[in-house]
Amino acid sequence: METFGCQMNVADTDRMELLLFQSGYLRTPHVEDADLVLVNTCSIRDKAEQKVFSLFGGLKPLKQSNPDLILGVAGCLAQQEQTALINRIPFLDFVVGPDAVESIQHIVQRVNQGEGPVIWTEFDSHKNYSIPEQPLIKNPGPSAFVNIIKGCDKFCSFCVVPYTRGREKSREAEEIYAEIRQLVDKGAKEIILLGQNVNAYGKRGLQQPLAFHELLYGVSEIEGVERLRFTTSHPMDFTPELIQAYCDIDILMNHLHLPVQCGNNRILELMRRSHTIEWYMDLIEQLKSKVPDIALSTDIIVGFPGETREEFEETLNLMEQVKFSSSYMFAYSPRPNTPALEMADDIPYEEKQDRLQQIIQLQNRLTKENGQAFIGKEVEVLIESTTSRKGMSFKGRNPHYWSVMFKGGEDRLKPGDVARVRVEETSGHVLRGSWAANRRRSARGEL
Ligand code: SAH
Ligand code: SF4
Ligand code: F3S
């Protein structure tokens, strides 16, 4: 199984792995040993799409030498291309969209019975979104993702997601709580609630209506959840109650990923983001007035059709003003089915790349400045794994969602523990330091 794209795809692949396990399949790291190769795809930008085609180019010889090998494509590119994908990759056995995740056993069974190629790209728009509980086959790590809403109703003019994932559909809270209880029982400490537009949760369709902030309060009461996060939020669905939740829920970590896309109102409107820069800045101000210590990250697109140099410079100004701790930055890529495709993709490649390099350089500086503010301070790190890189022992994340690597505590600490770490240096979006808890705890006589 290979996954491209966002965390939702990663969660979908995990789910398909669990279901296929029940049909007798076991994941192998060696593609040469596989009876089934399943690639969960992304089509958010052209590059994501090209990666999939080159992967299948590499798989062709395997299929030729072993005709029984089943090759399947799932995910957003499959949903977008449907039959066209079979024309392009004729040796495929199935092409299934994101809504087929729960039916993956059935689809593989049909291929095994000699039917082929199977194409399944219907949206189950009338059904509730439900993920039936199953016993987990592997323990989650200390930090676990939980899908709470799928699809997107925002229709930003550049974006394929509303077409590849369909309409917004929230999952019943009881089901979410049950999944979280199961994850916590198996060792998860941090829960990251997921959705393409996560804070639109509960806007419609739930049998038991519940707003997003109410869901957060509910999750925070589950015993064993030590940290709570959510991603990705849309500014338009950010309510005052959600800001209040940051004050009330102490396990809600002080980091927010809030995509802004660009710094100019004309372009924002063409992007159909449905808010202005002033509105975004006001939201940030309100949030900072209640949670002064919050770290902010964002997504930015440069070179949207018609974006002038001056308009692009407003993006630089905005980044400088908010001082994002990190950003995902992209050059605009025209996508099938999207409204922006009607607009001329008129910014030359070199110009887009030049703008991209400028924002990357600016973000590098902002990240460095944000990181330097931690130096000499102690941060709490949820340890995710051990590491032997650069003389360090463990790595994890602090509440602000910085990666933290540290040395010390090898005989005391393990993944899943929260350690106090004194930060000594920073590079990129990583902090490095040493374990500090020994001293502090023994001072209070706890060890
Ligand atoms: N649902 C999230 C993000 C979805 S995709 C949100 O709305 O915030 C992640 C990011 O990919 C987007 O925020 C956007 O910055 C980028 N993106 C989406 N479509 C793109 C395109 N056609 N070209 C370049 N970047 C794109
Ligand atoms: Fe795409 Fe916009 Fe929906 Fe995000 S909110 S997934 S960018 S349409
Ligand atoms: Fe890609 Fe689909 Fe996610 S297009 S970013 S895998 S929702």
Coordinates of N, CA and C in Angstrom, one line a residue, residues 33-122:
D33 N 7.0 -9.0 -3.2 CA 6.3 -10.1 -2.5 C 4.8 -9.9 -2.5
A34 N 4.3 -8.8 -3.1 CA 2.8 -8.5 -2.9 C 2.0 -9.3 -3.9
D35 N 0.8 -9.6 -3.4 CA -0.3 -10.2 -4.3 C -1.2 -9.1 -4.7
L36 N -1.2 -8.0 -4.0 CA -2.1 -6.8 -4.2 C -1.3 -5.6 -4.0
V37 N -1.3 -4.7 -5.0 CA -0.7 -3.3 -4.8 C -1.8 -2.3 -4.9
L38 N -1.9 -1.5 -3.8 CA -3.0 -0.5 -3.7 C -2.4 0.8 -3.5
V39 N -2.6 1.7 -4.5 CA -2.0 3.1 -4.4 C -3.2 4.1 -4.1
N40 N -3.1 4.7 -3.0 CA -4.1 5.7 -2.6 C -3.6 7.1 -3.1
T41 N -4.3 7.7 -4.0 CA -3.8 8.8 -4.8 C -4.3 10.2 -4.4
C42 N -3.6 11.2 -4.9 CA -4.0 12.6 -4.6 C -3.9 13.3 -6.0
S43 N -4.8 14.3 -6.1 CA -4.8 15.1 -7.4 C -4.8 16.6 -7.1
I44 N -4.3 17.0 -5.9 CA -4.5 18.4 -5.5 C -3.7 19.3 -6.4
R45 N -2.5 18.8 -6.9 CA -1.7 19.6 -7.8 C -1.2 18.6 -8.9
D46 N -0.7 19.2 -10.0 CA -0.3 18.3 -11.1 C 0.9 17.4 -10.6
K47 N 1.7 17.9 -9.8 CA 2.9 17.1 -9.3 C 2.5 15.8 -8.6
A48 N 1.4 16.0 -7.8 CA 0.9 14.8 -7.0 C 0.4 13.8 -8.0
E49 N -0.2 14.2 -9.1 CA -0.7 13.3 -10.1 C 0.4 12.6 -10.9
Q50 N 1.5 13.4 -11.2 CA 2.6 12.8 -12.0 C 3.3 11.7 -11.2
K51 N 3.4 11.9 -9.9 CA 4.0 10.9 -9.0 C 3.4 9.5 -9.2
V52 N 2.0 9.6 -9.3 CA 1.3 8.3 -9.4 C 1.6 7.6 -10.7
F53 N 1.6 8.4 -11.8 CA 1.9 7.8 -13.1 C 3.3 7.2 -13.1
S54 N 4.2 7.9 -12.5 CA 5.6 7.3 -12.6 C 5.7 6.1 -11.7
L55 N 4.9 6.0 -10.6 CA 5.0 4.8 -9.8 C 4.4 3.6 -10.6
F56 N 3.3 3.8 -11.3 CA 2.7 2.7 -12.0 C 3.6 2.3 -13.2
G57 N 4.3 3.3 -13.8 CA 5.3 2.9 -14.8 C 6.3 1.9 -14.3
G58 N 6.7 2.1 -13.0 CA 7.7 1.2 -12.4 C 7.0 -0.2 -12.1
L59 N 5.7 -0.2 -11.9 CA 5.0 -1.5 -11.5 C 4.7 -2.4 -12.7
K60 N 4.8 -1.8 -13.9 CA 4.4 -2.5 -15.1 C 5.1 -3.9 -15.3
P61 N 6.5 -3.8 -15.1 CA 7.2 -5.1 -15.3 C 6.8 -6.2 -14.3
L62 N 6.4 -5.8 -13.1 CA 6.0 -6.7 -12.1 C 4.7 -7.4 -12.5
K63 N 3.8 -6.6 -13.0 CA 2.5 -7.2 -13.5 C 2.7 -8.1 -14.7
Q64 N 3.7 -7.7 -15.5 CA 4.0 -8.6 -16.7 C 4.5 -9.9 -16.3
S65 N 5.4 -9.9 -15.3 CA 6.0 -11.2 -14.9 C 5.0 -12.0 -14.0
N66 N 4.0 -11.3 -13.4 CA 3.1 -12.0 -12.5 C 1.7 -11.5 -12.8
P67 N 1.0 -12.1 -13.8 CA -0.3 -11.6 -14.2 C -1.4 -11.7 -13.0
D68 N -1.1 -12.6 -12.0 CA -2.0 -12.7 -10.9 C -2.0 -11.5 -9.9
L69 N -0.9 -10.7 -10.0 CA -0.8 -9.6 -9.2 C -2.0 -8.6 -9.4
I70 N -2.6 -8.2 -8.3 CA -3.7 -7.3 -8.4 C -3.2 -5.8 -8.2
L71 N -3.5 -5.0 -9.2 CA -3.1 -3.6 -9.1 C -4.3 -2.7 -9.0
G72 N -4.4 -1.9 -8.0 CA -5.5 -1.0 -7.8 C -5.2 0.4 -7.5
V73 N -6.0 1.3 -7.9 CA -5.9 2.7 -7.6 C -7.1 3.2 -6.8
A74 N -6.8 3.9 -5.6 CA -7.9 4.4 -4.8 C -7.6 5.9 -4.7
G75 N -8.6 6.6 -4.1 CA -8.3 8.0 -3.8 C -8.8 9.0 -4.8
C76 N -8.3 10.3 -4.6 CA -8.8 11.4 -5.4 C -8.5 11.4 -6.9
L77 N -7.3 10.9 -7.3 CA -7.1 10.8 -8.7 C -8.0 9.8 -9.4
A78 N -8.2 8.7 -8.7 CA -9.1 7.7 -9.2 C -10.5 8.3 -9.4
Q79 N -11.0 9.1 -8.4 CA -12.3 9.7 -8.4 C -12.4 10.7 -9.6
Q80 N -11.3 11.4 -9.8 CA -11.3 12.4 -10.8 C -11.2 11.8 -12.2
E81 N -10.4 10.8 -12.4 CA -10.2 10.3 -13.8 C -11.1 9.1 -14.1
Q82 N -11.5 8.3 -13.2 CA -12.4 7.2 -13.4 C -11.9 6.3 -14.5
T83 N -12.8 6.1 -15.5 CA -12.4 5.2 -16.6 C -11.1 5.6 -17.4
A84 N -10.9 7.0 -17.4 CA -9.8 7.5 -18.2 C -8.5 6.9 -17.6
L85 N -8.5 6.6 -16.3 CA -7.3 6.0 -15.7 C -6.9 4.7 -16.3
I86 N -8.0 3.9 -16.6 CA -7.8 2.6 -17.3 C -7.2 2.8 -18.7
N87 N -7.6 3.8 -19.4 CA -7.1 4.1 -20.7 C -5.6 4.4 -20.6
R88 N -5.2 5.1 -19.5 CA -3.8 5.5 -19.4 C -3.0 4.4 -18.8
I89 N -3.6 3.6 -17.9 CA -2.8 2.5 -17.3 C -3.7 1.2 -17.5
P90 N -3.5 0.6 -18.7 CA -4.5 -0.5 -19.1 C -4.4 -1.7 -18.2
F91 N -3.3 -1.9 -17.5 CA -3.1 -3.1 -16.7 C -3.7 -3.0 -15.3
L92 N -4.5 -2.0 -15.0 CA -5.1 -1.8 -13.7 C -6.3 -2.8 -13.5
D93 N -6.4 -3.3 -12.2 CA -7.5 -4.2 -11.9 C -8.7 -3.5 -11.3
F94 N -8.4 -2.4 -10.6 CA -9.6 -1.6 -10.1 C -9.2 -0.2 -9.9
V95 N -10.2 0.7 -10.0 CA -10.1 2.1 -9.8 C -11.3 2.5 -8.9
V96 N -11.0 3.0 -7.7 CA -12.0 3.3 -6.7 C -11.8 4.6 -6.0
G97 N -12.9 5.4 -5.9 CA -12.8 6.7 -5.3 C -12.7 6.6 -3.7
P98 N -12.6 7.8 -3.1 CA -12.5 7.8 -1.6 C -13.7 7.2 -0.9
D99 N -14.9 7.2 -1.5 CA -16.1 6.7 -0.9 C -16.1 5.2 -0.9
A100 N -15.1 4.5 -1.6 CA -15.1 3.1 -1.7 C -14.4 2.4 -0.5
V101 N -13.8 3.2 0.4 CA -12.9 2.7 1.4 C -13.6 1.5 2.2
E102 N -14.8 1.8 2.6 CA -15.5 0.7 3.4 C -15.9 -0.5 2.6
S103 N -15.8 -0.4 1.2 CA -16.2 -1.5 0.4 C -14.9 -2.2 -0.2
I104 N -13.7 -1.9 0.3 CA -12.5 -2.4 -0.4 C -12.5 -3.9 -0.4
Q105 N -13.0 -4.6 0.6 CA -12.9 -6.1 0.6 C -13.7 -6.7 -0.5
H106 N -14.9 -6.1 -0.7 CA -15.8 -6.5 -1.7 C -15.2 -6.3 -3.1
I107 N -14.6 -5.2 -3.3 CA -14.0 -4.8 -4.6 C -12.9 -5.8 -4.9
V108 N -12.0 -6.1 -3.9 CA -10.9 -7.0 -4.2 C -11.5 -8.4 -4.4
Q109 N -12.5 -8.8 -3.7 CA -13.1 -10.1 -4.0 C -13.6 -10.2 -5.4
R110 N -14.3 -9.1 -5.9 CA -14.8 -9.2 -7.3 C -13.6 -9.3 -8.3
V111 N -12.5 -8.7 -8.0 CA -11.3 -8.9 -8.9 C -10.8 -10.3 -8.8
N112 N -10.8 -10.8 -7.6 CA -10.3 -12.2 -7.4 C -11.2 -13.2 -8.1
Q113 N -12.5 -12.9 -8.2 CA -13.4 -13.8 -8.9 C -13.4 -13.7 -10.4
G114 N -12.5 -12.9 -10.9 CA -12.2 -12.8 -12.3 C -12.9 -11.6 -13.0
E115 N -13.6 -10.8 -12.3 CA -14.2 -9.6 -12.9 C -13.1 -8.5 -13.0
G116 N -13.1 -7.8 -14.0 CA -12.1 -6.7 -14.1 C -12.2 -5.9 -15.4
P117 N -11.6 -4.8 -15.4 CA -11.3 -4.0 -14.2 C -12.6 -3.4 -13.5
V118 N -12.5 -3.4 -12.2 CA -13.7 -2.9 -11.4 C -13.5 -1.4 -11.2
I119 N -14.6 -0.6 -11.6 CA -14.5 0.8 -11.4 C -15.7 1.2 -10.4
W120 N -15.3 1.9 -9.3 CA -16.3 2.2 -8.3 C -16.1 3.7 -7.9
T121 N -16.8 4.6 -8.5 CA -16.6 6.0 -8.2 C -17.9 6.7 -7.8
E122 N -18.9 5.9 -7.3 CA -20.1 6.6 -6.9 C -19.9 7.3 -5.6

